[in-house]
Amino acid sequence: MSVASLRRAARESVAGLPREFWWLWTSTLVNRLGAFVATFMTLYLTLERGYSASFVGLVVALHGLGGVVSSLVAGVLTDRLGRRPTLMAAQASTAFSVALLGFMEHPAAIAAVALLVGMTSNASRPAVQAMMADIVRPQDRVRAFALNYWAINLGFAVSSTVAGFVAEYSYLAGFLGEAALTLLCAVLVYLKLPESRPERTAAEKAAAEPEIGLGTVLRDGRFMGVVGLSFLISLIFMQGSFGLPLAMGAAGFSTVDYGLVSAVNGVLIVVLQIPVTRFIEHRDPQKLLVISALLAGYGFGLTAFGGSVWSLALTVCVWTLAEIVNSPTQMGLVARLSPTHGRGRYQGMYTMSWAVASLIAPLMAGFAIEHFGAAWLWGATAVLGTVAAAGYWLLMRGLPAGEPGTGTGTGTGASPRAAGAAEPVSAVPAPAAAVTPDAAGV
């Protein structure tokens, strides 16, 4: 491909997206550049503080539990208070709690603040996802949210490298650095992002439409099916962070070997996310979800036959391709099925699916490897991938283009073009922001 072709492809990948999206994208990138706690929590507690593995497991579990608790609460606040105040409050409180964690000495205090960090850091996700659905036109969302997913992984890759050097100097500096960058995100939101929550029209007010509550979400059978499938897919992808290092360690591989293998995931996402998204943007989402689920399940399943670093790296290539395809397409289904005035609650419920998976995935990996062997874990991922593929095929049968709740209303503070006013609903599902960044950032 010539340089001119590359430039044209790059321009087409970023063209037509509203200014508000790029400020939100910048906020995402800056936030992930400061991802110190998620990356070095275990090393900090074991090497720096000398705590046992069981205590570290408890702290990590509490951090994940905080994300589960805050998902629904943040979703409700996103709809009631608005996207902007919820996002600002979440990021400011995250900055405070991360800085506080760096100064905690007592084990009980560390555990309590870790729970707080999990709650505050996860609280911004429903607001980000809802805001992106508000300000980006339906036909541009696949591309927009793929770019956001790319920023998440690029930021994580850079932060992992830089944070390693920072940790050599001072773990406290890492905590304070993350707090400063997160606070910078809150300032960006305050200065550059208007509120995007769609207001009810006069006709909607006259019709006295009932408010959308969490009960509405739970009674939405098709959407809850998406939540369930998201949970299964998250269980699979998170084995890159939990099952893979355990299995490689048990097989005699070194930490350097695991680092090399896991780096393949991040590198491929950074290199391939945008071109692959351009390729799949207008293709049948049902087929994409089915194929990606099978690639994920059997990609991890092939790990059972990986006897060398290079063969394991090849299996990572398979399930990373599944991740690149699945993320924007699956999240698109979430945005497509989320009613305009209930996006926060719907996104909160969706976020909770992978938050719960982040709690169960390490337990699943540890139990399977300890009692049955790693081959059983990889066999289980193949089964989960098959079940998820069948679920996607059944779920999307008969789903019409233009399903109610595609969210084409105009949000306050955003231009009609940015909010998608008077735009036709794309036949391709419009994704929300990527909700499995942590699973992706192995």
Coordinates of C-alpha atoms in Angstrom, one line a residue:
M1 CA 0.0 0.0 0.0
S2 CA 1.4 3.4 -1.0
V3 CA 1.9 6.3 1.4
A4 CA -0.9 8.2 -0.3
S5 CA -3.3 5.2 0.2
L6 CA -2.3 5.1 3.9
R7 CA -3.0 8.8 4.3
R8 CA -6.3 8.5 2.6
A9 CA -7.3 5.6 4.8
A10 CA -6.3 7.5 7.9
R11 CA -8.3 10.5 6.8
E12 CA -11.4 8.4 6.2
S13 CA -11.0 6.7 9.6
V14 CA -11.2 10.0 11.5
A15 CA -13.4 12.2 9.1
G16 CA -16.9 13.2 10.0
L17 CA -16.7 12.7 13.8
P18 CA -17.8 15.7 15.9
R19 CA -15.4 17.7 18.0
E20 CA -17.0 16.6 21.2
F21 CA -16.1 13.0 20.4
W22 CA -12.4 13.9 20.0
W23 CA -12.3 15.6 23.4
L24 CA -14.0 12.5 24.9
W25 CA -11.5 10.3 23.0
T26 CA -8.6 12.4 24.4
S27 CA -10.0 12.0 27.9
T28 CA -10.1 8.2 27.4
L29 CA -6.5 8.2 26.2
V30 CA -5.2 10.3 29.1
N31 CA -7.1 8.2 31.6
R32 CA -5.6 5.0 30.3
L33 CA -2.1 6.5 30.2
G34 CA -2.4 6.7 33.9
A35 CA -3.5 3.2 34.5
F36 CA -1.1 2.4 37.3
V37 CA -3.3 0.7 40.0
A38 CA -4.8 -1.8 37.7
T39 CA -1.4 -2.8 36.4
F40 CA 0.7 -2.9 39.5
M41 CA -1.7 -3.5 42.4
T42 CA -0.6 -7.1 42.9
L43 CA 3.2 -6.3 42.7
Y44 CA 2.7 -3.3 45.0
L45 CA 1.0 -5.4 47.7
T46 CA 3.4 -8.3 47.5
L47 CA 6.8 -6.8 46.7
E48 CA 6.5 -3.4 48.3
R49 CA 4.2 -4.2 51.3
G50 CA 5.0 -7.9 51.7
Y51 CA 1.4 -9.1 52.0
S52 CA 0.4 -12.7 51.4
A53 CA -1.2 -14.0 48.2
S54 CA -4.5 -14.6 50.0
F55 CA -4.7 -11.0 51.2
V56 CA -3.8 -9.7 47.7
G57 CA -6.6 -11.9 46.3
L58 CA -9.0 -10.3 48.7
V59 CA -8.0 -6.8 47.8
V60 CA -8.2 -7.5 44.0
A61 CA -11.6 -9.1 44.6
L62 CA -12.8 -6.1 46.5
H63 CA -11.6 -3.8 43.8
G64 CA -13.7 -5.8 41.3
L65 CA -16.7 -5.9 43.6
G66 CA -16.6 -2.1 43.7
G67 CA -17.0 -2.1 39.9
V68 CA -20.0 -4.3 40.2
V69 CA -21.7 -2.2 42.8
S70 CA -21.0 1.1 41.0
S71 CA -22.2 0.0 37.5
L72 CA -25.9 0.2 38.1
V73 CA -25.6 3.3 40.4
A74 CA -23.6 5.2 37.8
G75 CA -26.0 4.2 35.1
V76 CA -29.0 5.6 37.0
L77 CA -27.0 8.8 37.8
T78 CA -26.1 9.1 34.1
D79 CA -29.8 9.3 33.2
R80 CA -30.9 11.4 36.1
L81 CA -28.1 13.9 36.7
G82 CA -26.6 13.8 33.2
R83 CA -23.5 12.4 31.5
R84 CA -21.2 15.4 32.2
P85 CA -21.8 15.7 36.0
T86 CA -21.6 11.9 36.5
L87 CA -18.4 11.7 34.5
M88 CA -16.8 14.6 36.3
A89 CA -17.8 13.3 39.7
A90 CA -16.5 9.8 38.9
Q91 CA -13.1 11.0 37.6
A92 CA -12.6 13.5 40.5
S93 CA -13.4 10.9 43.1
T94 CA -11.2 8.4 41.3
A95 CA -8.3 10.8 41.5
F96 CA -8.8 11.3 45.2
S97 CA -9.2 7.6 46.0
V98 CA -6.2 6.5 44.0
A99 CA -4.0 9.1 45.7
L100 CA -5.4 8.0 49.1
L101 CA -4.6 4.4 48.4
G102 CA -0.9 5.2 48.0
F103 CA -0.8 6.5 51.6
M104 CA -2.7 3.7 53.3
E105 CA -0.7 1.5 55.7
H106 CA -3.1 -0.7 57.6
P107 CA -4.4 -3.8 55.8
A108 CA -8.1 -3.0 56.5
A109 CA -7.6 0.6 55.2
I110 CA -5.9 -0.7 52.0
A111 CA -8.8 -3.1 51.4
A112 CA -11.4 -0.5 52.1
V113 CA -9.8 2.1 49.8
A114 CA -9.3 -0.6 47.1
L115 CA -13.1 -1.1 47.2
L116 CA -13.5 2.6 46.8
V117 CA -11.1 2.8 43.9
G118 CA -13.0 0.0 42.1
M119 CA -16.3 1.8 42.6
T120 CA -15.1 5.3 41.5
S121 CA -13.0 4.1 38.5
N122 CA -15.8 2.0 37.1
A123 CA -18.5 4.7 37.6
S124 CA -17.4 6.7 34.6
R125 CA -18.0 3.9 32.1
P126 CA -21.8 4.2 31.7
A127 CA -21.5 8.0 31.3
V128 CA -18.8 7.7 28.6
Q129 CA -20.7 5.1 26.7
A130 CA -24.0 7.0 26.9
M131 CA -22.3 10.3 25.9
M132 CA -20.7 8.6 22.8
A133 CA -24.0 7.2 21.7
D134 CA -25.5 10.7 22.1
I135 CA -23.0 12.8 20.1
V136 CA -22.0 10.4 17.3
R137 CA -24.3 9.8 14.3
P138 CA -25.6 6.2 14.1
Q139 CA -23.8 5.5 10.8
D140 CA -20.5 6.7 12.3
R141 CA -20.6 4.9 15.6
V142 CA -18.8 1.6 14.6
R143 CA -15.8 3.7 13.5
A144 CA -16.0 6.1 16.5
F145 CA -16.1 3.4 19.2
A146 CA -13.4 1.4 17.5
L147 CA -11.2 4.5 17.7
N148 CA -12.1 4.8 21.4
Y149 CA -11.2 1.1 21.9
W150 CA -7.9 1.7 20.1
A151 CA -7.2 4.6 22.4
I152 CA -7.8 2.4 25.5
N153 CA -5.3 -0.2 24.4
L154 CA -2.8 2.3 23.1
G155 CA -2.9 4.1 26.5
F156 CA -2.7 0.9 28.4
A157 CA 0.3 -0.3 26.4
V158 CA 2.2 2.9 27.0
S159 CA 1.2 3.2 30.6
S160 CA 2.3 -0.4 31.3
T161 CA 5.8 0.3 30.0
V162 CA 6.2 3.7 31.7
A163 CA 4.6 2.6 35.0
G164 CA 7.2 -0.2 35.2
F165 CA 10.0 2.3 35.3
V166 CA 8.0 4.5 37.7
A167 CA 7.5 1.6 40.1
E168 CA 11.2 1.0 40.1
Y169 CA 11.6 4.5 41.5
S170 CA 8.5 4.8 43.7
Y171 CA 5.1 3.2 43.9
L172 CA 3.7 6.3 45.5
A173 CA 4.8 8.3 42.5
G174 CA 2.8 5.9 40.4
F175 CA -0.3 6.4 42.5
L176 CA 0.0 10.2 42.5
G177 CA 0.7 10.2 38.8
E178 CA -2.5 8.3 38.0
A179 CA -4.4 10.6 40.3
A180 CA -3.0 13.7 38.5
L181 CA -3.9 12.3 35.0
T182 CA -7.4 11.3 36.1
L183 CA -8.0 14.7 37.6
L184 CA -6.8 16.2 34.2
C185 CA -9.5 14.1 32.6
A186 CA -12.1 15.7 34.9
V187 CA -10.9 19.1 33.9
L188 CA -11.1 18.3 30.2
V189 CA -14.7 17.1 30.7
Y190 CA -15.5 20.3 32.6
L191 CA -13.9 22.7 30.0
K192 CA -14.6 20.9 26.7
L193 CA -17.6 18.7 26.9
P194 CA -21.2 20.0 27.0
E195 CA -24.0 17.9 28.5
S196 CA -25.3 15.5 25.8
R197 CA -28.3 13.9 27.6
P198 CA -31.3 14.0 25.2
E199 CA -34.2 16.0 26.4
R200 CA -37.8 14.7 26.0
T201 CA -39.6 16.3 23.1
A202 CA -42.9 18.1 23.6
A203 CA -44.7 15.1 22.0
E204 CA -43.0 12.7 24.4
K205 CA -43.9 14.9 27.4
A206 CA -47.5 15.2 26.2
A207 CA -47.8 11.4 25.8
A208 CA -46.7 11.1 29.4
E209 CA -44.3 8.3 28.6
P210 CA -43.3 6.4 31.8
E211 CA -39.7 6.9 33.1
I212 CA -37.3 4.1 32.3
G213 CA -36.1 2.3 35.4
L214 CA -33.9 -0.7 36.2
G215 CA -37.0 -2.8 36.2
T216 CA -37.5 -1.8 32.5
V217 CA -34.0 -3.0 31.7
L218 CA -34.5 -6.3 33.5
R219 CA -37.8 -7.0 31.6
D220 CA -36.1 -6.3 28.3
G221 CA -35.5 -9.9 27.3
R222 CA -33.4 -9.3 24.2
F223 CA -31.2 -6.8 25.9
M224 CA -30.7 -9.1 29.0
G225 CA -29.7 -11.8 26.5
V226 CA -27.0 -9.4 25.3
V227 CA -25.9 -8.9 28.9
G228 CA -25.7 -12.7 29.4
L229 CA -23.7 -13.2 26.2
S230 CA -21.4 -10.4 27.2
F231 CA -20.7 -12.2 30.5
L232 CA -19.8 -15.4 28.6
I233 CA -17.5 -13.6 26.2
S234 CA -15.8 -11.6 29.0
L235 CA -15.1 -14.9 30.9
I236 CA -13.3 -16.1 27.8
F237 CA -11.3 -13.0 27.1
M238 CA -10.3 -12.4 30.7
Q239 CA -8.5 -15.8 30.7
G240 CA -5.7 -13.9 28.9
S241 CA -5.1 -12.0 32.2
F242 CA -5.9 -14.9 34.6
G243 CA -5.8 -18.3 33.1
L244 CA -2.9 -17.8 30.7
P245 CA -0.3 -16.7 33.2
L246 CA -1.3 -19.4 35.6
A247 CA -1.1 -22.1 33.0
M248 CA 2.2 -20.8 31.6
G249 CA 3.6 -20.7 35.1
A250 CA 2.5 -24.2 35.9
A251 CA 4.1 -25.4 32.6
G252 CA 7.5 -23.9 33.5
F253 CA 7.4 -20.7 31.4
S254 CA 9.0 -17.6 32.9
T255 CA 7.4 -14.2 33.5
V256 CA 9.3 -12.9 30.5
D257 CA 7.8 -15.6 28.4
Y258 CA 4.3 -14.5 29.5
G259 CA 5.1 -10.9 28.9
L260 CA 6.2 -11.6 25.3
V261 CA 3.1 -13.7 24.6
S262 CA 0.6 -11.2 26.2
A263 CA 2.3 -8.3 24.4
V264 CA 1.1 -9.8 21.1
N265 CA -2.5 -8.9 22.1
G266 CA -1.8 -5.2 22.7
V267 CA 0.4 -4.8 19.6
L268 CA -2.2 -6.4 17.3
I269 CA -5.0 -4.3 18.7
V270 CA -3.1 -1.1 18.2
V271 CA -2.0 -2.1 14.6
L272 CA -5.2 -3.9 13.4
Q273 CA -8.2 -2.3 15.2
I274 CA -8.7 0.5 12.8
P275 CA -8.2 -1.3 9.4
V276 CA -10.2 -4.4 10.6
T277 CA -13.1 -2.1 11.7
R278 CA -13.1 -0.4 8.3
F279 CA -13.4 -3.9 6.8
I280 CA -16.3 -5.1 9.0
E281 CA -18.1 -1.7 9.4
H282 CA -21.0 -2.5 7.0
R283 CA -21.1 -6.3 7.2
D284 CA -23.7 -8.5 8.8
P285 CA -23.4 -8.0 12.6
Q286 CA -25.0 -11.4 13.3
K287 CA -22.3 -13.2 11.3
L288 CA -19.6 -11.1 12.9
L289 CA -20.7 -11.9 16.4
V290 CA -21.0 -15.6 15.7
I291 CA -17.6 -15.9 14.0
S292 CA -15.9 -13.8 16.7
A293 CA -17.4 -15.9 19.5
L294 CA -16.1 -19.1 17.8
L295 CA -12.7 -17.6 17.2
A296 CA -12.5 -16.5 20.9
G297 CA -13.5 -19.8 22.3
Y298 CA -11.4 -22.0 20.1
G299 CA -8.5 -19.5 20.0
F300 CA -8.2 -20.0 23.8
G301 CA -8.9 -23.7 23.3
L302 CA -5.8 -24.0 21.1
T303 CA -3.7 -22.9 24.1
A304 CA -4.0 -26.5 25.3
F305 CA -1.7 -27.5 22.4
G306 CA 0.8 -24.6 22.8
G307 CA 4.1 -26.1 23.8
S308 CA 6.3 -23.1 23.1
V309 CA 6.3 -19.3 23.3
W310 CA 5.7 -18.9 19.6
S311 CA 2.9 -21.4 19.4
L312 CA 1.2 -19.7 22.3
A313 CA 1.7 -16.3 20.5
L314 CA -0.1 -17.8 17.5
T315 CA -3.1 -18.7 19.7
V316 CA -3.1 -15.1 21.0
C317 CA -3.3 -13.9 17.4
V318 CA -6.5 -15.9 16.9
W319 CA -8.4 -14.7 20.0
T320 CA -7.1 -11.1 19.6
L321 CA -8.7 -11.0 16.1
A322 CA -11.9 -12.2 17.7
E323 CA -11.6 -9.4 20.3
I324 CA -11.1 -6.8 17.6
V325 CA -14.2 -7.9 15.7
N326 CA -16.4 -8.6 18.7
S327 CA -15.8 -5.5 20.7
P328 CA -17.3 -2.8 18.3
T329 CA -20.0 -5.1 17.0
Q330 CA -21.2 -6.4 20.4
M331 CA -21.1 -3.0 21.9
G332 CA -23.0 -1.8 18.9
L333 CA -25.9 -4.1 19.8
V334 CA -26.0 -2.5 23.3
A335 CA -26.3 1.1 21.9
R336 CA -28.9 -0.1 19.3
L337 CA -31.1 -1.7 22.0
S338 CA -30.7 1.1 24.5
P339 CA -33.7 3.6 24.6
T340 CA -32.7 7.2 24.1
H341 CA -33.8 8.2 27.6
G342 CA -32.5 5.1 29.3
R343 CA -29.0 4.8 27.9
G344 CA -27.4 5.3 31.3
R345 CA -29.3 2.5 32.9
Y346 CA -28.8 0.1 30.0
Q347 CA -25.1 0.9 29.7
G348 CA -24.8 0.4 33.5
M349 CA -26.4 -3.0 33.3
Y350 CA -24.1 -3.9 30.4
T351 CA -21.0 -2.7 32.3
M352 CA -22.0 -4.9 35.2
S353 CA -21.8 -8.0 33.0
W354 CA -18.1 -7.8 32.5
A355 CA -17.5 -6.5 36.1
V356 CA -19.1 -9.7 37.4
A357 CA -17.0 -11.7 34.9
S358 CA -13.9 -10.0 36.3
L359 CA -14.7 -11.5 39.7
I360 CA -15.5 -15.0 38.4
A361 CA -12.8 -15.4 35.7
P362 CA -9.9 -15.7 38.1
L363 CA -11.8 -18.1 40.4
M364 CA -12.7 -20.2 37.3
A365 CA -9.1 -20.3 36.1
G366 CA -7.7 -21.1 39.5
F367 CA -10.2 -23.9 40.3
A368 CA -9.9 -25.5 36.9
I369 CA -6.1 -25.5 36.7
E370 CA -5.7 -26.6 40.3
H371 CA -8.2 -29.5 40.3
F372 CA -8.3 -30.6 36.7
G373 CA -5.4 -29.1 34.8
A374 CA -5.1 -26.3 32.3
A375 CA -6.4 -28.4 29.4
W376 CA -9.8 -28.5 31.0
L377 CA -9.8 -24.7 31.3
W378 CA -9.1 -24.3 27.6
G379 CA -11.7 -26.9 26.8
A380 CA -14.2 -24.9 28.8
T381 CA -13.4 -21.7 26.8
A382 CA -14.2 -23.6 23.6
V383 CA -17.5 -24.7 25.0
L384 CA -18.3 -21.2 26.2
G385 CA -17.4 -19.8 22.7
T386 CA -19.7 -22.3 21.1
V387 CA -22.6 -21.4 23.4
A388 CA -22.1 -17.7 22.9
A389 CA -22.0 -18.2 19.1
A390 CA -25.3 -20.0 19.2
G391 CA -26.7 -17.4 21.5
Y392 CA -25.8 -14.5 19.2
W393 CA -27.3 -16.4 16.2
L394 CA -30.6 -16.9 18.1
L395 CA -30.7 -13.5 19.7
M396 CA -30.3 -11.6 16.4
R397 CA -32.8 -13.6 14.3
G398 CA -35.5 -11.2 13.2
L399 CA -33.9 -8.1 14.7
P400 CA -35.1 -5.4 12.4
A401 CA -33.0 -2.4 11.3
G402 CA -34.3 0.6 13.0
E403 CA -35.3 -1.1 16.2
P404 CA -36.8 1.4 18.7
G405 CA -34.2 2.8 21.0
T406 CA -31.4 3.3 18.6
G407 CA -30.9 6.7 20.1
T408 CA -31.2 9.2 17.3
G409 CA -32.5 12.0 19.5
T410 CA -30.6 15.2 19.8
G411 CA -28.9 15.8 23.1
T412 CA -28.7 19.2 24.6
G413 CA -25.5 21.0 24.2
A414 CA -24.5 19.1 21.1
S415 CA -25.0 20.0 17.5
P416 CA -27.8 18.3 15.6
R417 CA -25.2 16.6 13.4
A418 CA -23.2 15.4 16.4
A419 CA -26.3 14.0 18.1
G420 CA -27.6 12.4 14.9
A421 CA -30.7 14.5 14.5
A422 CA -32.8 13.5 11.4
E423 CA -30.3 10.8 10.5
P424 CA -31.5 7.4 9.3
V425 CA -30.7 4.5 11.6
S426 CA -27.9 2.4 10.2
A427 CA -28.5 -1.3 9.5
V428 CA -25.3 -2.0 11.3
P429 CA -25.5 -2.0 15.1
A430 CA -24.1 1.2 16.6
P431 CA -21.6 0.3 19.3
A432 CA -21.1 1.8 22.7
A433 CA -17.7 2.3 24.0
A434 CA -15.7 -0.7 24.5
V435 CA -16.6 -2.3 27.9
T436 CA -14.0 -4.9 28.2
P437 CA -10.8 -2.7 28.1
D438 CA -9.3 -4.4 31.1
A439 CA -9.8 -7.8 29.4
A440 CA -8.2 -6.4 26.3
G441 CA -5.3 -4.9 28.0
V442 CA -3.5 -8.1 28.9

